[in-house]
mmCIF file of C-alpha atoms in Angstrom:
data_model
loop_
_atom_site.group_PDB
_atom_site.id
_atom_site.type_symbol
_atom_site.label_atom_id
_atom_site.label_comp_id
_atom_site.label_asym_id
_atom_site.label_seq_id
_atom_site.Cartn_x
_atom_site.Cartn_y
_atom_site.Cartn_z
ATOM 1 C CA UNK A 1 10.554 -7.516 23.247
ATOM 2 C CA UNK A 2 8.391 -10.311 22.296
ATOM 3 C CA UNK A 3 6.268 -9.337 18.651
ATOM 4 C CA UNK A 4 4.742 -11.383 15.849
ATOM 5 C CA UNK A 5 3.723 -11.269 12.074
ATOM 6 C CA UNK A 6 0.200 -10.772 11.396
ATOM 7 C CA UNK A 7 -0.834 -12.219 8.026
ATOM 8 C CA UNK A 8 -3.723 -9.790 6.738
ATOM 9 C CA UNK A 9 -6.520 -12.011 5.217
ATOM 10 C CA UNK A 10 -8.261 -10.542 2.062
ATOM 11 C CA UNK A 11 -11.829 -11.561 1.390
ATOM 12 C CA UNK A 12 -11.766 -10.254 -2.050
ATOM 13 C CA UNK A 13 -8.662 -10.837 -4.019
ATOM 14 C CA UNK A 14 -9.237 -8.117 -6.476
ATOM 15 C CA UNK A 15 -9.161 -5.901 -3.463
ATOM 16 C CA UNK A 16 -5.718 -5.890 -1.111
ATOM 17 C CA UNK A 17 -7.522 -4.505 2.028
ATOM 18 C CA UNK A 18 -9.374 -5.572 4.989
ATOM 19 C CA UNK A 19 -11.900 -3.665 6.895
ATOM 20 C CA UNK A 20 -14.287 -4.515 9.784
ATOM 21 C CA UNK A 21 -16.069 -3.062 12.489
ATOM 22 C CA UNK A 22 -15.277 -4.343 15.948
ATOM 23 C CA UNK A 23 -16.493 -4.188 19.317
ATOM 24 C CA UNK A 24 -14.552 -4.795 23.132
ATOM 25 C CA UNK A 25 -16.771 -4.804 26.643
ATOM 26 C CA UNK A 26 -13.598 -5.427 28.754
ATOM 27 C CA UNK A 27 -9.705 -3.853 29.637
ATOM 28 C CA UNK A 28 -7.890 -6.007 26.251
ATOM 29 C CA UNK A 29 -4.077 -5.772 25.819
ATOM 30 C CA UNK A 30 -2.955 -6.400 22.171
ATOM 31 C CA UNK A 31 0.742 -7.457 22.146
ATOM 32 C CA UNK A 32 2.830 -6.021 20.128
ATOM 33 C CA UNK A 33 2.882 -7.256 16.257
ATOM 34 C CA UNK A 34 3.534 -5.553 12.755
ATOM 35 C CA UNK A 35 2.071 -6.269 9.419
ATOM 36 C CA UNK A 36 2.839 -5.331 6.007
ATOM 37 C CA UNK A 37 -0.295 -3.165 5.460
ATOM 38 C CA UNK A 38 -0.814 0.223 6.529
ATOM 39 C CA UNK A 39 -3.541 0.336 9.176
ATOM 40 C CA UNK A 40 -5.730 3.048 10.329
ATOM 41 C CA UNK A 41 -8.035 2.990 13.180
ATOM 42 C CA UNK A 42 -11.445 4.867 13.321
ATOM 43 C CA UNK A 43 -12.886 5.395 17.339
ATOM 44 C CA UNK A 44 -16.776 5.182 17.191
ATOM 45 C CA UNK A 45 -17.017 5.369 20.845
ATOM 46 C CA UNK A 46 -15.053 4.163 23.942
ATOM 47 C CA UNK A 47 -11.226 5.065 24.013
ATOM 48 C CA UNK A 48 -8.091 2.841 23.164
ATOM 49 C CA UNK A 49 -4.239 3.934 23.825
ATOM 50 C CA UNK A 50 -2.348 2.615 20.910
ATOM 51 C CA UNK A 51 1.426 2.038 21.296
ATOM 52 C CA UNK A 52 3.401 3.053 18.125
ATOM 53 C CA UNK A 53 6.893 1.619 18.384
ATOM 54 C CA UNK A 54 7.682 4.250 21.036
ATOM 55 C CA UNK A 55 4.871 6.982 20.904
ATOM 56 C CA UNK A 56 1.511 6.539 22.816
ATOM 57 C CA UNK A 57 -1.881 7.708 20.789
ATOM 58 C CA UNK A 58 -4.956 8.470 23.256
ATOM 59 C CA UNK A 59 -7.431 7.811 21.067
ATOM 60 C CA UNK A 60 -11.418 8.572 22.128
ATOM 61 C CA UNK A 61 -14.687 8.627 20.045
ATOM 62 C CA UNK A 62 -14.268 10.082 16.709
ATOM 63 C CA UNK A 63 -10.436 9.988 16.823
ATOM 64 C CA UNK A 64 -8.162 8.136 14.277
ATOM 65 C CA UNK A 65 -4.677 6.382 14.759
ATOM 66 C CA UNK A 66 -2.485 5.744 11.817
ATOM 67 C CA UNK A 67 -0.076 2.771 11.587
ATOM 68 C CA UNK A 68 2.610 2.321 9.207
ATOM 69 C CA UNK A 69 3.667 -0.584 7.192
ATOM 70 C CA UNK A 70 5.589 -3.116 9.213
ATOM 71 C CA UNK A 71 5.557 -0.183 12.271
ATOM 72 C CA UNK A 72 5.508 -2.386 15.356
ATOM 73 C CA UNK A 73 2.445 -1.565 17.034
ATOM 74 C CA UNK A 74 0.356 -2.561 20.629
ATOM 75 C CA UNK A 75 -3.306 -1.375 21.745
ATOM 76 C CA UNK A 76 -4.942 -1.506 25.162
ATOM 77 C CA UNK A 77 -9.054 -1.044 25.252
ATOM 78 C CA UNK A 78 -9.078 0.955 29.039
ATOM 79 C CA UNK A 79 -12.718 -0.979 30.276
ATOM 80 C CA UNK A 80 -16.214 -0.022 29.439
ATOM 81 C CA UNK A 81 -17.966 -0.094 25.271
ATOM 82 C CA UNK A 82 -15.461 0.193 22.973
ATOM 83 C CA UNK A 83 -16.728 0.560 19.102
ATOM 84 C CA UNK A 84 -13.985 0.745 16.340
ATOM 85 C CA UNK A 85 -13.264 0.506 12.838
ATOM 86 C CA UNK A 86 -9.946 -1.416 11.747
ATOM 87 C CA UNK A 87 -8.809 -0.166 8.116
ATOM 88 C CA UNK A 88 -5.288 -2.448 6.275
ATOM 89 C CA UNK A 89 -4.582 -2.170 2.824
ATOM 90 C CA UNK A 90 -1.447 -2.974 0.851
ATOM 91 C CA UNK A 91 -0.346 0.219 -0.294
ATOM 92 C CA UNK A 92 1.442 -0.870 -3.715
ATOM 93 C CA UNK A 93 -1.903 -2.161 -5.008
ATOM 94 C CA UNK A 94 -3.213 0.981 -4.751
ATOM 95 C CA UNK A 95 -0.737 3.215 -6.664
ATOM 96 C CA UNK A 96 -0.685 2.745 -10.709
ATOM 97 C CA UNK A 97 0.971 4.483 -13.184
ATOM 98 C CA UNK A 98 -0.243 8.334 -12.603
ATOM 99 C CA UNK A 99 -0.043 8.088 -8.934
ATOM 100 C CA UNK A 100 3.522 6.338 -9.060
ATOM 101 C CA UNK A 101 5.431 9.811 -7.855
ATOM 102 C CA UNK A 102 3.642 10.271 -4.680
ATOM 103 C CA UNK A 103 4.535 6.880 -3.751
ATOM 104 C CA UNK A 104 7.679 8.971 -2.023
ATOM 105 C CA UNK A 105 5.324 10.389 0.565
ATOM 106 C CA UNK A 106 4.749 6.951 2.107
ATOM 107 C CA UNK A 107 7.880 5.035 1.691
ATOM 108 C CA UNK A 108 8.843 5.893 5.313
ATOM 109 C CA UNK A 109 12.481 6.707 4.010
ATOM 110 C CA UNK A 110 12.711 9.727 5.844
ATOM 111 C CA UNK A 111 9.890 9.337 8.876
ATOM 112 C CA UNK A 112 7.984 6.390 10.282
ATOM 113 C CA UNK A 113 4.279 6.696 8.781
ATOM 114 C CA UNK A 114 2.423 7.341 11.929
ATOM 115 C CA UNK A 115 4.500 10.861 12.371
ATOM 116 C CA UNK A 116 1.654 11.989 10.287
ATOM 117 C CA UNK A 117 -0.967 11.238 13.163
ATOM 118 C CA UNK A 118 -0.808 15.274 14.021
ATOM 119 C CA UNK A 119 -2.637 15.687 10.843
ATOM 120 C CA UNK A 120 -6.159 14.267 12.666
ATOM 121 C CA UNK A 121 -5.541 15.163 16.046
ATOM 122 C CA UNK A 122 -4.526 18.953 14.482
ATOM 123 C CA UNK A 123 -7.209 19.241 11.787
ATOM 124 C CA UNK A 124 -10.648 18.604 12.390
ATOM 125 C CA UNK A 125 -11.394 18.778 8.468
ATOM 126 C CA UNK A 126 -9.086 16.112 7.731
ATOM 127 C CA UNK A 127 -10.089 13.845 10.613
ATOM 128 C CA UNK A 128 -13.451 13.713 9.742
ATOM 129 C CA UNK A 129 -13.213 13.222 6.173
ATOM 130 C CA UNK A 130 -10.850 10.353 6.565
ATOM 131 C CA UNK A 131 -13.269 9.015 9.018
ATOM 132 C CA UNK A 132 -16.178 9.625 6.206
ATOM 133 C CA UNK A 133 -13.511 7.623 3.580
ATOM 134 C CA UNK A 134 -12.722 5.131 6.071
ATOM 135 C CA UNK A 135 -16.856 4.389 7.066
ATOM 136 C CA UNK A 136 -17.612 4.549 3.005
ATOM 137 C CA UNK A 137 -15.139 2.003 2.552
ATOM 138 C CA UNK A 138 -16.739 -0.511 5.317
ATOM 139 C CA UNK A 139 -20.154 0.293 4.044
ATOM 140 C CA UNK A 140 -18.877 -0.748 0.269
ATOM 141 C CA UNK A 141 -17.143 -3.972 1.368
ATOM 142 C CA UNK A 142 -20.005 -4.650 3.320
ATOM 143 C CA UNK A 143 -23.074 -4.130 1.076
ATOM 144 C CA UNK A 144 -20.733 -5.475 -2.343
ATOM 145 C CA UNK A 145 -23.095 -3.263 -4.727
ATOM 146 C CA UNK A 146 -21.959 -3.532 -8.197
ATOM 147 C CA UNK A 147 -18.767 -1.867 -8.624
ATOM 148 C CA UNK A 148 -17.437 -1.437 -5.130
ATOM 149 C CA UNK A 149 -13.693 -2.251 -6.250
ATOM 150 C CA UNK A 150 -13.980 0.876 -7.600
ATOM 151 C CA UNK A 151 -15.219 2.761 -5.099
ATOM 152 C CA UNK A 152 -12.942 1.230 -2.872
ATOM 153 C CA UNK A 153 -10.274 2.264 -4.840
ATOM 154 C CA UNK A 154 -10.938 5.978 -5.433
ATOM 155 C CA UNK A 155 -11.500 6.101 -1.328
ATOM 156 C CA UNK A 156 -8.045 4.717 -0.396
ATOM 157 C CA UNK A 157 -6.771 7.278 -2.643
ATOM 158 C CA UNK A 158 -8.796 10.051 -1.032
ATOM 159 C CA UNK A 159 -7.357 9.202 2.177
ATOM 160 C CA UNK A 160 -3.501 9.348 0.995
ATOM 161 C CA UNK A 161 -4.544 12.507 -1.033
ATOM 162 C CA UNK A 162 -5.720 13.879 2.653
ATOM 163 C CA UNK A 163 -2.223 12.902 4.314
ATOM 164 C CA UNK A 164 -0.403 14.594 1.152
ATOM 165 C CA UNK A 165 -2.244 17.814 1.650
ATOM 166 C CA UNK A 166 -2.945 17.647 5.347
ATOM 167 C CA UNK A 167 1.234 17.119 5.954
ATOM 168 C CA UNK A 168 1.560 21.067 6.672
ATOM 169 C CA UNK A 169 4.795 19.915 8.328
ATOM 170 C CA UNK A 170 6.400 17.912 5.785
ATOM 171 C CA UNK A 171 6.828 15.010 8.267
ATOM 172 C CA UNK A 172 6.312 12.146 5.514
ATOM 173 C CA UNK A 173 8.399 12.201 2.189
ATOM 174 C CA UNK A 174 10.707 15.250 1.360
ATOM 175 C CA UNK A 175 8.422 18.024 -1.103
ATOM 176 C CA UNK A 176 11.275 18.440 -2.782
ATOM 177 C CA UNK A 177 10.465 19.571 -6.467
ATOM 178 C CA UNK A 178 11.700 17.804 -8.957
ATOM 179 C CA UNK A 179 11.326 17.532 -12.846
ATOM 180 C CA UNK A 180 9.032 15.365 -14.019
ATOM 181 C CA UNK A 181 9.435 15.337 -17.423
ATOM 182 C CA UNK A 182 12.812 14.398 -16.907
ATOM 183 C CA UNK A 183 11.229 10.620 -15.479
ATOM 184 C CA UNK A 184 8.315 10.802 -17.802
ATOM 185 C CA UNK A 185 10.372 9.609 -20.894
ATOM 186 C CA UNK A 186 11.493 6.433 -18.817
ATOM 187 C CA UNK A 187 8.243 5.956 -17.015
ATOM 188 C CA UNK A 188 6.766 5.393 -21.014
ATOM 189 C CA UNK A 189 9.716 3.492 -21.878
ATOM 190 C CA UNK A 190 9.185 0.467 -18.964
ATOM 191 C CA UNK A 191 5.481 0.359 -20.253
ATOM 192 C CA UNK A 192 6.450 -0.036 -23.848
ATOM 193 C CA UNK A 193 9.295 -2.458 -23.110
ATOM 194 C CA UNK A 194 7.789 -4.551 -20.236
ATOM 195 C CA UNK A 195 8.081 -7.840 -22.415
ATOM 196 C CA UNK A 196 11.673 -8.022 -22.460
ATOM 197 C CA UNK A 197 14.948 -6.581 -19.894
ATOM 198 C CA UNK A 198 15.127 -2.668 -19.193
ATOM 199 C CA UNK A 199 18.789 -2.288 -18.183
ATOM 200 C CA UNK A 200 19.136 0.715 -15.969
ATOM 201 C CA UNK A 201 22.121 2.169 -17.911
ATOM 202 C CA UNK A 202 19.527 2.901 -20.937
ATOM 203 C CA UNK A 203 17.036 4.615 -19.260
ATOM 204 C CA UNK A 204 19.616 6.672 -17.344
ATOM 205 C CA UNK A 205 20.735 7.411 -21.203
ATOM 206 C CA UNK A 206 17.524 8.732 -22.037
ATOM 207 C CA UNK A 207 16.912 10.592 -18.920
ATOM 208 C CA UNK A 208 19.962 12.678 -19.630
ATOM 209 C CA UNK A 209 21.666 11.260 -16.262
ATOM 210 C CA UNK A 210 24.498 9.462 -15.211
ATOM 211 C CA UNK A 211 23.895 5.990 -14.130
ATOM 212 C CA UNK A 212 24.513 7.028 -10.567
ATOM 213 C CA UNK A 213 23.027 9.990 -10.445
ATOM 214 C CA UNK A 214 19.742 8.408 -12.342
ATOM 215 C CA UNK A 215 19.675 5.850 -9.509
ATOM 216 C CA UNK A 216 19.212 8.276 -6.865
ATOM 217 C CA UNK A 217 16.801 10.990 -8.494
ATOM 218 C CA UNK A 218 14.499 8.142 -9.322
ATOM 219 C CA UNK A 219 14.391 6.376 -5.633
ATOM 220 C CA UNK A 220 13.888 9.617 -4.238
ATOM 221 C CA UNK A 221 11.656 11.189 -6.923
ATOM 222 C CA UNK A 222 9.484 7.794 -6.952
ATOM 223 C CA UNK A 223 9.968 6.033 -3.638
ATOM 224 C CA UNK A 224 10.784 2.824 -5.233
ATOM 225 C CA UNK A 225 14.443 1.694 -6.437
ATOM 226 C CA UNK A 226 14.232 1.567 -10.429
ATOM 227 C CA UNK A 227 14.439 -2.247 -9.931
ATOM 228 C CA UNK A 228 11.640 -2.577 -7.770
ATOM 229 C CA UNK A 229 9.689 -0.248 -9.865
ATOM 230 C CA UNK A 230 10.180 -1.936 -12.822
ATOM 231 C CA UNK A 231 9.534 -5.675 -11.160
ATOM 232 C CA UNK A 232 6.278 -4.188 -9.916
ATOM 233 C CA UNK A 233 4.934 -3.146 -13.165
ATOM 234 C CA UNK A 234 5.681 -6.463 -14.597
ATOM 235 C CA UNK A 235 3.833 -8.455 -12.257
ATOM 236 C CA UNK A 236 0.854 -5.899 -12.613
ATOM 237 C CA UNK A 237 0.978 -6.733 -15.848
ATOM 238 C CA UNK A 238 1.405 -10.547 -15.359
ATOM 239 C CA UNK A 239 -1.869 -10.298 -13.572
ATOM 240 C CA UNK A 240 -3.693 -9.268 -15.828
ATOM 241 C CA UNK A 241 -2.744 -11.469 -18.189
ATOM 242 C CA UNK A 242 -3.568 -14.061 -15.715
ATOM 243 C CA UNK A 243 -6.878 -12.851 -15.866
ATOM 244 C CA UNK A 244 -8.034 -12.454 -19.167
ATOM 245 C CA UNK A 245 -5.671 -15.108 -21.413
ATOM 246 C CA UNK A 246 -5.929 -18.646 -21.838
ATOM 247 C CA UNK A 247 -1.519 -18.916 -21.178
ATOM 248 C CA UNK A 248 0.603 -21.030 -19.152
ATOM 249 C CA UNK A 249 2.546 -19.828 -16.055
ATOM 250 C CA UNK A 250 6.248 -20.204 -18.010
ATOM 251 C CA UNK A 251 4.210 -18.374 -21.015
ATOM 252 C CA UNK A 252 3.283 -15.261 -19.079
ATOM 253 C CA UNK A 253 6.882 -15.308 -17.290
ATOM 254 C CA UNK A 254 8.055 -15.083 -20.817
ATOM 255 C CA UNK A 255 5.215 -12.492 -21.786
ATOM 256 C CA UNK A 256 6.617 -9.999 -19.222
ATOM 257 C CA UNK A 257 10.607 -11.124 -19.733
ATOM 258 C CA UNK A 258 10.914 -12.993 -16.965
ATOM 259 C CA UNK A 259 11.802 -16.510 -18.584
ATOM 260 C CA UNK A 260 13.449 -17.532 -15.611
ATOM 261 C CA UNK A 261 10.029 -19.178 -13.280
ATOM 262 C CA UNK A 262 11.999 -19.076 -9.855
ATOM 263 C CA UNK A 263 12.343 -15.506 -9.933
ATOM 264 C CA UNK A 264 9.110 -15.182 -11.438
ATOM 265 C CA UNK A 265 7.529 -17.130 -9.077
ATOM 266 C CA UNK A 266 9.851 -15.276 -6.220
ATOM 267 C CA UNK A 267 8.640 -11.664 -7.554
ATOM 268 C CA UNK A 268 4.877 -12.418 -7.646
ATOM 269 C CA UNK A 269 4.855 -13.987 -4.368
ATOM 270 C CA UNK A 270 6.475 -11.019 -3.028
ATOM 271 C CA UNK A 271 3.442 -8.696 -4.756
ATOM 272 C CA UNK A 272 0.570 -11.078 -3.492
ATOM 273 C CA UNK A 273 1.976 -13.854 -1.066
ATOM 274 C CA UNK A 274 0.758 -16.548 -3.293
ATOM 275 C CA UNK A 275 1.962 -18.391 -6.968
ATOM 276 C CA UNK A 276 0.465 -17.231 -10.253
ATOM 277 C CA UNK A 277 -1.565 -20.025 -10.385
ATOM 278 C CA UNK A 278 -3.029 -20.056 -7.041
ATOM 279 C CA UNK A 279 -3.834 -16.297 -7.430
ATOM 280 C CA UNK A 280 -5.742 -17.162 -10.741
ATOM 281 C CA UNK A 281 -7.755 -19.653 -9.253
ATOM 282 C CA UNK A 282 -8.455 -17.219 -6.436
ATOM 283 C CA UNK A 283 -9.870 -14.832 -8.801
ATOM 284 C CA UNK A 284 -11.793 -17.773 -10.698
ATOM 285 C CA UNK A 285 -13.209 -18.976 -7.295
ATOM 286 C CA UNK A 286 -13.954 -15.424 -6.454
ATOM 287 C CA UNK A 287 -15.972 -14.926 -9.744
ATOM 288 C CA UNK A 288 -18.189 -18.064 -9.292
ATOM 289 C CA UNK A 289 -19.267 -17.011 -5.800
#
């Protein structure tokens, strides 16, 4: 099986998503391909079967498909008007600090993301509010009025608060309780030490857990190894430093303890496919226009 890697283009760097409105007249076959964005697809009117890995969805006017990141994925367009909405967003851009624990529910550890597509084909509420979030957020990107990152923002988070509360059948992450205070301590302690090297074996310390055991409750507690949790927040932070001080690329490596610029450069290419720099003159560019 033949598939390729679509590279989602951003029009607004502040913003990791990319929505449009499309339209189709004909029978179109869309190979199969995967991207690192979750993707959602709103039916205006017409119908399209989407392929998903190996599960059709029969999708007609109103209905929504949801795609996971990196699922493989196909679509067919079966003749006559076809009127749809194409949502992708990166979904680590989206989660900060308070939302960081329900990054579990769509880590795709434990199902593929688009197991949750009973949730709109099973509960009319849901479907049409996420097809309200999803039009809201075209209508935003489209019209730019001031403060539309914002608004953007609080709708992508609508929609994965729909998902969390629509999953009657636990299908995404395990709802396995756990105790957050226990991960609260640590979750304080990255933020306050983000400048120099959090060794796992501390914060494992102060959450009253073995090393091993600590490893575990936090990946499956969070969704993210504590590695790649703590990587993540450092480049958040890198960005914004980026952003609004007048440093060098080696000085904000060293303001968020990572001295060493090939794995600096290799973590913040992994968070935004581009170098520091060439993100900050994104943003610049994007600022003048």
């Amino acid at each position: 099986m033949e598939f390729y890697n679509e590279k989602v283009v951003y029009e607004n760097p502040l913003l990791s998503i990319k929505v449009y409105q499309s339209s189709r007249d004909n029978d179109l076959f869309i190979d199969w391909h995967y991207h690192r964005e979750i993707e959602l697809l709103l039916i205006l009117n017409g119908e399209l079967d989407v392929n998903i890995e190996d599960e059709c969805v029969k999708l007609q006017s109103g209905d929504i498909a949801l795609i996971g990141a990196r699922q493989l994925h196909r679509d067919r367009s079966l003749g006559g008007p076809l009127n749809y909405i194409v949502l992708q967003f990166d979904l680590e851009q989206f989660i900060d600090q308070s939302s960081m624990p329900y990054m579990r529910f769509f880590s795709e550890t434990k199902n593929p993301l688009s197991r949750a597509n009973y949730i709109f084909q099973e509960n009319d509420a849901a479907r049409a509010n996420a097809a309200e979030c999803i039009r809201d957020v075209l209508h935003e990107v489209t019209s730019k009025e001031n403060g539309y990152e914002l608004a953007v923002s609080m709708l992508i988070k609508k929609l994965l608060l729909l998902l969390i509360r629509g999953d009657s059948r636990k299908v995404l992450a395990d709802h396995v309780d756990f105790d957050r205070a226990r991960l609260r301590g640590v979750i304080d302690y990255v933020e306050e030490h983000l400048e120099g090297r959090i060794q796992v074996d501390e914060v494992s310390k102060l959450a009253n857990m073995s090393y091993y055991y600590f490893v575990k409750f936090f990946k499956k507690a969070i969704g993210l190894s504590f590695t790649e949790y703590v990587n993540y927040r450092k480049i958040k932070w890198a960005e914004r430093i980026l952003l609004t001080k007048d440093l060098s690329v080696s000085e904000v490596g060293d303001c968020i303890g990572m001295p060493n610029m090939a794995h600096f450069y290799k973590m913040f290419k992994k968070y935004n496919d581009c170098s520091p720099k060439q993100f900050q003159k994104r943003m610049l560019e994007w600022n003048r226009a």
